[in-house]
């Protein structure tokens, strides 16, 4: 092989290397360059057609991008610094068009004219619905609550006969007391199956060790009205106890181990917030509740930190319906076991009181909020267009429902299993079945004795 001529200039070297390209003068030369000259004629025409199609497609795409203004939008975004990616749900919510001014003025006029005292009915004090849902106090002033003493005694005796676990040394009655105060605290108006299940769960948590027994006793003495769960508890919403913490965790500032975030992630789909000061939150619908509403604080069991708030609205005792709102929680507490258990404790309590249907209403654009009803076992029942006006913009709503029949037939067991495990759920089901059998047997004996007493009275007469 001859050595390359080193005396050639750079330009001559480029020309020599491009000789094979500059020598192309026909379509056959192109095929020869790629070794395709001996292909059948039909395949040669196929290559020509494919090349033409590709060229026309590129031209069409470039024309559509140009005529559609894509290049112009990219240039504007690069100049303004905006992101070219699809906006998140909170950003989309903020971009909603506001309602016409005449509609907003008409709304304001109708509210002032037809319901002038509506705002005066709201209060941060405990509403009747809150008092009904929370645990029954042992005493109201100096008067023992209706049925509390009798329920406590019966539950204490029942736990003496069949405690839910081993007895701690030196404290022979610690499980009996825990079971009795939980059972009696459920009140006379709740279903027996709920009382048996809740009392056994409470007893198992309180009776684990000396420390847990001491902790649960102290908490009951200070706050007997709280609904207690494994990871969290529900406390009746109180501005003195919860306002400061609620403002801090939803303001978006970095707190404890949690980093800062956009407060619109919490308040973007609500008609109130974000708030600049605690007093503004106190005057909002978070704490100002109507008589058919209720509010509960979600507090973590281990750290006693406030996680958020859950509300009940649109209470309709005539039809045994109520609406449970999405919990108001900081983003780091979303999709957590505490959020799930808070909803479970509330649902369990509501159905135990006799509600037939619990509803959830979610903004159609709230991607994160729409996940919770499905995780809880709710059924999507429909969509209502132009359902609400939120921050002077339209809101379409998705309606979810949970029926008492669905709750009893599997939804409750499904959630209990997710929160406490398969083994705990089986134990809970066995306990309820056994307690129900014992109760039915006792009722039959009672009816039999009453019937015998009546027969004896007739004989004497």
Short mmCIF file of C-alpha atoms in Angstrom, two decimals:
data_model
loop_
_atom_site.label_atom_id
_atom_site.label_comp_id
_atom_site.label_asym_id
_atom_site.label_seq_id
_atom_site.Cartn_x
_atom_site.Cartn_y
_atom_site.Cartn_z
CA UNK A 1 0.00 0.00 0.00
CA UNK A 2 1.56 3.33 -1.08
CA UNK A 3 2.36 5.79 1.68
CA UNK A 4 0.21 8.94 1.72
CA UNK A 5 1.76 12.05 0.18
CA UNK A 6 2.74 14.31 3.07
CA UNK A 7 3.30 17.29 0.74
CA UNK A 8 -0.44 17.80 0.11
CA UNK A 9 -2.03 20.88 1.60
CA UNK A 10 -4.93 20.64 4.03
CA UNK A 11 -7.38 21.78 1.35
CA UNK A 12 -6.14 19.11 -1.05
CA UNK A 13 -6.54 16.48 1.67
CA UNK A 14 -10.19 17.54 2.23
CA UNK A 15 -10.89 17.47 -1.52
CA UNK A 16 -9.35 14.01 -1.81
CA UNK A 17 -11.39 12.66 1.10
CA UNK A 18 -14.59 14.05 -0.43
CA UNK A 19 -13.89 12.63 -3.87
CA UNK A 20 -16.34 9.79 -3.36
CA UNK A 21 -19.08 12.32 -2.54
CA UNK A 22 -18.35 14.92 -5.21
CA UNK A 23 -18.28 12.18 -7.85
CA UNK A 24 -21.99 11.41 -7.22
CA UNK A 25 -23.98 12.65 -10.18
CA UNK A 26 -26.97 10.29 -10.33
CA UNK A 27 -29.30 8.13 -8.23
CA UNK A 28 -27.31 5.02 -9.25
CA UNK A 29 -24.14 6.64 -7.88
CA UNK A 30 -25.91 7.11 -4.50
CA UNK A 31 -26.95 3.44 -4.45
CA UNK A 32 -23.44 2.38 -5.46
CA UNK A 33 -21.95 4.41 -2.60
CA UNK A 34 -24.06 2.39 -0.15
CA UNK A 35 -23.58 -0.92 -1.99
CA UNK A 36 -27.24 -1.12 -3.08
CA UNK A 37 -26.80 -0.80 -6.86
CA UNK A 38 -27.69 -4.42 -7.61
CA UNK A 39 -31.06 -4.24 -5.77
CA UNK A 40 -34.28 -5.10 -7.67
CA UNK A 41 -36.00 -2.12 -9.35
CA UNK A 42 -39.07 -2.30 -7.06
CA UNK A 43 -36.94 -1.94 -3.94
CA UNK A 44 -35.13 1.03 -5.48
CA UNK A 45 -38.47 2.80 -5.99
CA UNK A 46 -39.44 1.88 -2.43
CA UNK A 47 -36.35 3.63 -1.12
CA UNK A 48 -37.17 6.71 -3.17
CA UNK A 49 -40.75 6.75 -1.82
CA UNK A 50 -39.57 6.34 1.78
CA UNK A 51 -37.11 9.19 1.44
CA UNK A 52 -39.74 11.49 -0.06
CA UNK A 53 -42.21 10.57 2.72
CA UNK A 54 -39.64 11.30 5.41
CA UNK A 55 -38.76 14.65 3.85
CA UNK A 56 -42.41 15.71 3.52
CA UNK A 57 -43.11 14.64 7.15
CA UNK A 58 -40.26 16.76 8.47
CA UNK A 59 -41.45 19.72 6.40
CA UNK A 60 -45.04 19.31 7.67
CA UNK A 61 -43.95 19.09 11.35
CA UNK A 62 -41.76 22.19 11.03
CA UNK A 63 -44.61 24.04 9.30
CA UNK A 64 -47.10 23.13 12.07
CA UNK A 65 -44.66 24.18 14.80
CA UNK A 66 -44.08 27.49 13.05
CA UNK A 67 -47.70 28.29 12.19
CA UNK A 68 -48.91 27.12 15.62
CA UNK A 69 -46.65 29.55 17.44
CA UNK A 70 -44.57 26.93 19.24
CA UNK A 71 -41.27 28.63 18.50
CA UNK A 72 -42.70 31.93 19.67
CA UNK A 73 -43.93 30.41 22.97
CA UNK A 74 -40.56 28.75 23.58
CA UNK A 75 -38.86 32.09 23.02
CA UNK A 76 -41.27 33.84 25.41
CA UNK A 77 -40.76 31.17 28.09
CA UNK A 78 -36.99 31.43 27.78
CA UNK A 79 -37.20 35.22 28.17
CA UNK A 80 -39.65 35.11 31.12
CA UNK A 81 -37.97 32.16 32.86
CA UNK A 82 -41.19 30.10 33.00
CA UNK A 83 -41.04 26.31 32.92
CA UNK A 84 -41.97 24.62 29.67
CA UNK A 85 -43.31 21.54 31.49
CA UNK A 86 -46.98 20.87 32.25
CA UNK A 87 -48.12 22.77 35.39
CA UNK A 88 -49.07 20.87 38.53
CA UNK A 89 -52.63 20.73 39.85
CA UNK A 90 -52.12 23.62 42.30
CA UNK A 91 -50.80 25.88 39.53
CA UNK A 92 -53.70 24.91 37.28
CA UNK A 93 -56.11 25.73 40.10
CA UNK A 94 -54.63 29.22 40.47
CA UNK A 95 -54.97 29.79 36.72
CA UNK A 96 -58.71 29.20 36.71
CA UNK A 97 -60.67 32.08 35.22
CA UNK A 98 -62.53 34.19 37.77
CA UNK A 99 -66.30 34.44 37.61
CA UNK A 100 -67.97 37.40 35.96
CA UNK A 101 -68.19 40.45 38.19
CA UNK A 102 -71.98 40.56 37.95
CA UNK A 103 -72.25 36.98 39.25
CA UNK A 104 -70.04 37.73 42.25
CA UNK A 105 -72.01 40.90 43.00
CA UNK A 106 -75.28 38.97 42.73
CA UNK A 107 -74.01 36.33 45.12
CA UNK A 108 -72.97 38.94 47.67
CA UNK A 109 -76.33 40.71 47.44
CA UNK A 110 -78.35 37.48 47.85
CA UNK A 111 -76.31 36.37 50.87
CA UNK A 112 -76.75 39.71 52.62
CA UNK A 113 -80.43 39.99 51.75
CA UNK A 114 -81.66 36.45 52.34
CA UNK A 115 -79.32 35.31 55.14
CA UNK A 116 -78.15 38.40 57.02
CA UNK A 117 -77.36 36.50 60.26
CA UNK A 118 -75.61 33.52 58.69
CA UNK A 119 -72.11 34.55 59.80
CA UNK A 120 -73.26 35.15 63.36
CA UNK A 121 -74.22 31.48 63.75
CA UNK A 122 -70.62 30.32 63.46
CA UNK A 123 -68.47 29.76 66.54
CA UNK A 124 -65.16 28.19 67.55
CA UNK A 125 -66.85 26.55 70.54
CA UNK A 126 -67.83 22.87 70.54
CA UNK A 127 -70.81 22.32 68.27
CA UNK A 128 -73.58 19.78 69.00
CA UNK A 129 -72.18 17.49 66.31
CA UNK A 130 -68.70 17.65 67.85
CA UNK A 131 -70.11 16.77 71.28
CA UNK A 132 -71.98 13.82 69.80
CA UNK A 133 -68.99 12.37 67.95
CA UNK A 134 -66.38 12.78 70.70
CA UNK A 135 -66.06 10.26 73.52
CA UNK A 136 -68.54 10.58 76.39
CA UNK A 137 -67.25 12.40 79.47
CA UNK A 138 -67.50 10.45 82.74
CA UNK A 139 -69.06 13.50 84.37
CA UNK A 140 -70.68 16.68 83.09
CA UNK A 141 -70.01 19.01 85.98
CA UNK A 142 -71.04 17.00 89.04
CA UNK A 143 -73.51 14.76 87.22
CA UNK A 144 -72.40 11.34 85.92
CA UNK A 145 -73.14 10.94 82.22
CA UNK A 146 -76.16 8.83 81.30
CA UNK A 147 -75.34 5.12 81.37
CA UNK A 148 -71.62 5.67 81.99
CA UNK A 149 -71.48 4.05 85.43
CA UNK A 150 -73.48 0.99 84.42
CA UNK A 151 -71.49 0.48 81.23
CA UNK A 152 -68.23 0.85 83.14
CA UNK A 153 -69.20 -1.77 85.72
CA UNK A 154 -70.45 -4.29 83.13
CA UNK A 155 -67.33 -3.84 80.98
CA UNK A 156 -65.05 -4.17 84.01
CA UNK A 157 -66.67 -7.48 84.99
CA UNK A 158 -66.50 -8.74 81.42
CA UNK A 159 -62.76 -8.00 81.20
CA UNK A 160 -62.22 -9.68 84.56
CA UNK A 161 -63.72 -12.85 83.11
CA UNK A 162 -61.82 -12.57 79.84
CA UNK A 163 -58.86 -10.14 79.76
CA UNK A 164 -57.37 -9.36 76.38
CA UNK A 165 -53.79 -10.18 77.34
CA UNK A 166 -51.32 -10.90 80.15
CA UNK A 167 -51.68 -9.02 83.43
CA UNK A 168 -48.78 -6.83 84.56
CA UNK A 169 -47.24 -7.77 87.92
CA UNK A 170 -48.44 -5.58 90.76
CA UNK A 171 -51.29 -4.13 88.67
CA UNK A 172 -53.99 -6.80 88.53
CA UNK A 173 -56.74 -4.45 87.35
CA UNK A 174 -54.91 -2.34 84.74
CA UNK A 175 -56.49 -4.12 81.75
CA UNK A 176 -59.94 -4.16 83.35
CA UNK A 177 -59.81 -0.40 83.91
CA UNK A 178 -58.57 0.35 80.39
CA UNK A 179 -61.26 -1.80 78.78
CA UNK A 180 -64.00 -0.36 81.02
CA UNK A 181 -63.18 3.31 80.47
CA UNK A 182 -62.94 2.81 76.70
CA UNK A 183 -66.22 0.85 76.55
CA UNK A 184 -68.09 3.31 78.74
CA UNK A 185 -66.61 6.27 76.86
CA UNK A 186 -68.22 5.07 73.63
CA UNK A 187 -71.60 6.04 75.09
CA UNK A 188 -75.04 4.49 75.04
CA UNK A 189 -75.85 5.58 71.49
CA UNK A 190 -73.17 3.65 69.62
CA UNK A 191 -73.44 0.10 68.31
CA UNK A 192 -72.27 -2.65 70.65
CA UNK A 193 -70.01 -4.13 68.00
CA UNK A 194 -68.15 -0.80 67.83
CA UNK A 195 -67.80 -0.63 71.62
CA UNK A 196 -66.40 -4.16 71.84
CA UNK A 197 -63.88 -3.55 69.05
CA UNK A 198 -62.76 -0.11 70.23
CA UNK A 199 -62.46 -1.17 73.88
CA UNK A 200 -60.33 -4.22 73.04
CA UNK A 201 -58.08 -2.16 70.76
CA UNK A 202 -57.67 0.46 73.51
CA UNK A 203 -57.00 -2.23 76.11
CA UNK A 204 -54.32 -3.89 73.96
CA UNK A 205 -52.51 -0.56 73.48
CA UNK A 206 -52.75 0.53 77.11
CA UNK A 207 -51.84 -2.87 78.57
CA UNK A 208 -48.56 -3.46 76.74
CA UNK A 209 -46.30 -2.24 79.53
CA UNK A 210 -46.13 -0.19 82.69
CA UNK A 211 -45.17 2.87 80.62
CA UNK A 212 -48.14 2.61 78.24
CA UNK A 213 -50.54 1.99 81.13
CA UNK A 214 -49.27 5.09 82.91
CA UNK A 215 -49.41 7.16 79.71
CA UNK A 216 -52.97 6.16 78.80
CA UNK A 217 -54.22 6.74 82.35
CA UNK A 218 -52.70 10.22 82.46
CA UNK A 219 -54.11 11.09 79.05
CA UNK A 220 -57.59 9.89 80.03
CA UNK A 221 -57.53 12.02 83.17
CA UNK A 222 -56.61 15.12 81.14
CA UNK A 223 -58.59 14.48 77.94
CA UNK A 224 -61.26 11.78 78.34
CA UNK A 225 -63.14 12.99 75.27
CA UNK A 226 -60.41 12.09 72.70
CA UNK A 227 -60.88 9.25 70.22
CA UNK A 228 -57.65 7.27 70.55
CA UNK A 229 -56.02 5.18 67.84
CA UNK A 230 -52.73 3.34 67.40
CA UNK A 231 -50.80 6.05 65.51
CA UNK A 232 -52.93 9.12 66.16
CA UNK A 233 -55.91 10.42 68.10
CA UNK A 234 -58.76 12.83 67.36
CA UNK A 235 -59.14 15.75 69.72
CA UNK A 236 -62.15 18.11 69.60
CA UNK A 237 -60.85 21.20 67.82
CA UNK A 238 -59.97 23.95 70.28
CA UNK A 239 -58.37 27.26 69.33
CA UNK A 240 -56.51 27.55 72.62
CA UNK A 241 -54.83 24.17 72.11
CA UNK A 242 -54.49 23.87 68.35
CA UNK A 243 -54.51 27.30 66.65
CA UNK A 244 -50.80 28.12 67.03
CA UNK A 245 -49.60 24.69 65.87
CA UNK A 246 -52.11 24.53 63.02
CA UNK A 247 -50.93 27.89 61.70
CA UNK A 248 -47.28 26.85 61.88
CA UNK A 249 -47.60 23.50 60.12
CA UNK A 250 -49.70 24.91 57.24
CA UNK A 251 -47.86 28.19 56.68
CA UNK A 252 -45.21 26.64 54.44
CA UNK A 253 -42.21 27.53 56.64
CA UNK A 254 -39.62 24.91 57.59
CA UNK A 255 -40.57 23.29 60.90
CA UNK A 256 -38.72 20.63 62.89
CA UNK A 257 -37.45 18.03 60.43
CA UNK A 258 -39.75 19.19 57.61
CA UNK A 259 -38.50 21.52 54.89
CA UNK A 260 -40.32 24.60 53.58
CA UNK A 261 -43.03 24.21 50.94
CA UNK A 262 -45.58 26.23 49.00
CA UNK A 263 -48.61 26.80 51.31
CA UNK A 264 -50.86 26.64 48.25
CA UNK A 265 -50.32 22.87 48.38
CA UNK A 266 -52.49 22.91 51.52
CA UNK A 267 -54.90 25.76 50.81
CA UNK A 268 -55.03 25.86 46.99
CA UNK A 269 -58.32 23.95 46.72
CA UNK A 270 -59.99 25.42 49.82
CA UNK A 271 -62.00 28.63 50.03
CA UNK A 272 -59.73 30.00 52.74
CA UNK A 273 -55.99 30.39 53.31
CA UNK A 274 -53.09 30.73 53.14
CA UNK A 275 -53.08 32.88 56.27
CA UNK A 276 -50.60 35.58 57.20
CA UNK A 277 -51.30 35.41 60.94
CA UNK A 278 -53.03 33.05 63.40
CA UNK A 279 -55.87 35.48 64.04
CA UNK A 280 -56.91 35.25 60.38
CA UNK A 281 -57.06 31.46 60.66
CA UNK A 282 -59.11 31.73 63.86
CA UNK A 283 -61.67 33.88 62.04
CA UNK A 284 -61.86 31.49 59.08
CA UNK A 285 -64.00 28.40 58.49
CA UNK A 286 -61.20 26.23 59.89
CA UNK A 287 -62.22 27.17 63.45
CA UNK A 288 -65.54 29.00 62.93
CA UNK A 289 -68.04 26.14 62.63
CA UNK A 290 -71.79 26.06 62.12
CA UNK A 291 -74.08 23.96 64.30
CA UNK A 292 -74.22 21.16 61.70
CA UNK A 293 -70.43 20.95 61.48
CA UNK A 294 -67.67 19.47 63.62
CA UNK A 295 -63.90 19.81 63.79
CA UNK A 296 -61.25 17.48 65.21
CA UNK A 297 -57.50 17.90 65.48
CA UNK A 298 -55.34 15.00 64.31
CA UNK A 299 -52.53 14.49 66.85
CA UNK A 300 -49.69 11.99 66.50
CA UNK A 301 -49.68 9.47 69.35
CA UNK A 302 -45.92 9.16 69.93
CA UNK A 303 -44.80 12.80 69.65
CA UNK A 304 -48.09 14.54 70.55
CA UNK A 305 -47.54 16.81 67.54
CA UNK A 306 -50.47 18.27 65.64
CA UNK A 307 -50.69 16.81 62.13
CA UNK A 308 -53.80 18.54 60.83
CA UNK A 309 -57.56 18.98 61.12
CA UNK A 310 -60.52 16.95 59.87
CA UNK A 311 -64.02 18.43 59.53
CA UNK A 312 -67.55 17.11 59.29
CA UNK A 313 -70.07 19.25 57.41
CA UNK A 314 -73.63 19.09 56.08
CA UNK A 315 -74.90 16.94 58.93
CA UNK A 316 -78.37 15.64 58.01
CA UNK A 317 -79.68 13.56 60.92
CA UNK A 318 -83.12 13.40 59.30
CA UNK A 319 -81.69 11.23 56.52
CA UNK A 320 -78.69 9.95 58.54
CA UNK A 321 -76.18 11.49 56.11
CA UNK A 322 -73.05 13.53 56.79
CA UNK A 323 -70.09 14.81 54.77
CA UNK A 324 -66.48 14.19 55.80
CA UNK A 325 -64.06 16.71 54.34
CA UNK A 326 -60.52 15.96 53.20
CA UNK A 327 -58.13 16.34 56.15
CA UNK A 328 -56.21 19.63 56.15
CA UNK A 329 -52.62 18.47 56.63
CA UNK A 330 -49.14 19.56 55.63
CA UNK A 331 -47.83 17.80 52.47
CA UNK A 332 -45.39 15.58 54.42
CA UNK A 333 -48.33 14.09 56.36
CA UNK A 334 -50.31 13.30 53.22
CA UNK A 335 -50.73 9.64 52.22
CA UNK A 336 -49.50 8.47 55.65
CA UNK A 337 -50.85 5.86 58.04
CA UNK A 338 -51.83 8.68 60.43
CA UNK A 339 -54.07 10.22 57.78
CA UNK A 340 -55.65 6.84 57.08
CA UNK A 341 -56.26 6.07 60.75
CA UNK A 342 -57.73 9.51 61.44
CA UNK A 343 -60.31 8.90 58.70
CA UNK A 344 -60.90 5.34 59.95
CA UNK A 345 -61.54 6.50 63.53
CA UNK A 346 -64.00 9.11 62.26
CA UNK A 347 -65.84 6.75 59.92
CA UNK A 348 -66.04 4.01 62.55
CA UNK A 349 -67.52 6.45 65.04
CA UNK A 350 -70.06 7.85 62.56
CA UNK A 351 -71.39 4.48 61.44
CA UNK A 352 -71.51 3.33 65.08
CA UNK A 353 -73.86 6.24 65.76
CA UNK A 354 -76.19 5.05 63.02
CA UNK A 355 -75.33 7.11 59.94
CA UNK A 356 -76.32 5.34 56.73
CA UNK A 357 -74.09 7.25 54.34
CA UNK A 358 -70.91 9.33 54.62
CA UNK A 359 -70.02 11.55 51.67
CA UNK A 360 -66.77 13.07 50.47
CA UNK A 361 -66.66 15.94 47.97
CA UNK A 362 -63.39 16.63 46.10
CA UNK A 363 -62.33 19.22 43.53
CA UNK A 364 -61.94 17.59 40.11
CA UNK A 365 -58.51 19.19 39.71
CA UNK A 366 -57.24 18.08 43.13
CA UNK A 367 -55.11 15.15 41.95
CA UNK A 368 -53.74 14.37 45.41
CA UNK A 369 -57.10 14.75 47.14
CA UNK A 370 -58.86 12.35 44.75
CA UNK A 371 -56.63 9.47 45.86
CA UNK A 372 -57.83 9.40 49.48
CA UNK A 373 -61.49 8.34 48.94
CA UNK A 374 -60.32 5.38 46.86
CA UNK A 375 -57.80 4.33 49.51
CA UNK A 376 -60.56 4.46 52.12
CA UNK A 377 -62.93 2.32 50.04
CA UNK A 378 -65.35 5.06 48.94
CA UNK A 379 -67.30 4.69 45.70
CA UNK A 380 -67.32 7.49 43.13
CA UNK A 381 -70.98 8.34 42.67
CA UNK A 382 -70.83 11.16 40.15
CA UNK A 383 -69.55 14.57 39.12
CA UNK A 384 -71.29 17.91 39.66
CA UNK A 385 -70.30 20.69 37.24
CA UNK A 386 -70.28 24.27 38.56
CA UNK A 387 -70.87 22.90 42.04
CA UNK A 388 -69.14 25.60 44.07
CA UNK A 389 -67.45 28.98 43.88
CA UNK A 390 -64.00 28.75 45.47
CA UNK A 391 -61.87 31.89 45.69
CA UNK A 392 -64.12 33.60 43.13
CA UNK A 393 -63.57 30.83 40.56
CA UNK A 394 -65.67 27.87 39.45
CA UNK A 395 -65.19 24.44 40.97
CA UNK A 396 -66.46 21.14 39.57
CA UNK A 397 -66.75 18.43 42.22
CA UNK A 398 -66.48 14.66 42.37
CA UNK A 399 -68.85 12.98 44.83
CA UNK A 400 -67.78 9.86 46.73
CA UNK A 401 -69.95 7.85 49.11
CA UNK A 402 -69.60 5.13 51.73
CA UNK A 403 -72.70 3.23 52.86
CA UNK A 404 -73.14 1.59 56.24
CA UNK A 405 -73.80 -1.71 54.49
CA UNK A 406 -70.47 -1.45 52.63
CA UNK A 407 -68.72 -0.57 55.88
CA UNK A 408 -70.10 -3.57 57.73
CA UNK A 409 -69.61 -6.04 54.88
CA UNK A 410 -65.94 -5.43 54.22
CA UNK A 411 -64.74 -1.83 54.08
CA UNK A 412 -64.10 -1.65 57.83
CA UNK A 413 -62.25 -4.97 57.89
CA UNK A 414 -60.16 -3.88 54.88
CA UNK A 415 -59.06 -0.65 56.57
CA UNK A 416 -58.50 -2.34 59.93
CA UNK A 417 -56.24 -4.86 58.19
CA UNK A 418 -54.23 -2.09 56.52
CA UNK A 419 -53.78 -0.22 59.80
CA UNK A 420 -53.21 -3.06 62.28
CA UNK A 421 -52.26 -6.08 60.19
CA UNK A 422 -53.96 -9.31 59.12
CA UNK A 423 -53.53 -11.06 62.48
CA UNK A 424 -55.02 -8.15 64.44
CA UNK A 425 -57.98 -7.96 62.07
CA UNK A 426 -58.73 -11.67 62.53
CA UNK A 427 -58.51 -11.30 66.31
CA UNK A 428 -60.84 -8.28 66.18
CA UNK A 429 -63.41 -10.17 64.10
CA UNK A 430 -63.24 -13.16 66.47
CA UNK A 431 -63.67 -10.93 69.53
CA UNK A 432 -66.72 -9.19 68.10
CA UNK A 433 -68.29 -12.51 67.05
CA UNK A 434 -67.73 -14.04 70.48
CA UNK A 435 -69.00 -10.98 72.37
CA UNK A 436 -72.06 -10.90 70.15
CA UNK A 437 -72.78 -14.57 70.89
CA UNK A 438 -72.41 -14.00 74.64
CA UNK A 439 -74.64 -10.93 74.46
CA UNK A 440 -77.36 -12.75 72.50
CA UNK A 441 -77.29 -15.62 74.97
CA UNK A 442 -77.65 -13.20 77.88
CA UNK A 443 -80.57 -11.46 76.18
CA UNK A 444 -82.33 -14.77 75.60
CA UNK A 445 -81.92 -15.74 79.27
CA UNK A 446 -83.21 -12.33 80.29
CA UNK A 447 -86.29 -12.68 78.07
CA UNK A 448 -86.89 -16.18 79.41
CA UNK A 449 -86.76 -14.97 83.02
CA UNK A 450 -89.10 -12.10 82.24
CA UNK A 451 -91.56 -14.48 80.60
CA UNK A 452 -91.41 -16.83 83.61
CA UNK A 453 -91.96 -13.89 85.97
CA UNK A 454 -95.05 -12.85 84.05
CA UNK A 455 -96.47 -16.37 84.18
CA UNK A 456 -95.90 -16.50 87.95
CA UNK A 457 -97.65 -13.17 88.36
CA UNK A 458 -100.66 -14.48 86.37
CA UNK A 459 -100.84 -17.60 88.51
CA UNK A 460 -100.80 -15.55 91.69
CA UNK A 461 -103.50 -13.28 90.33
#
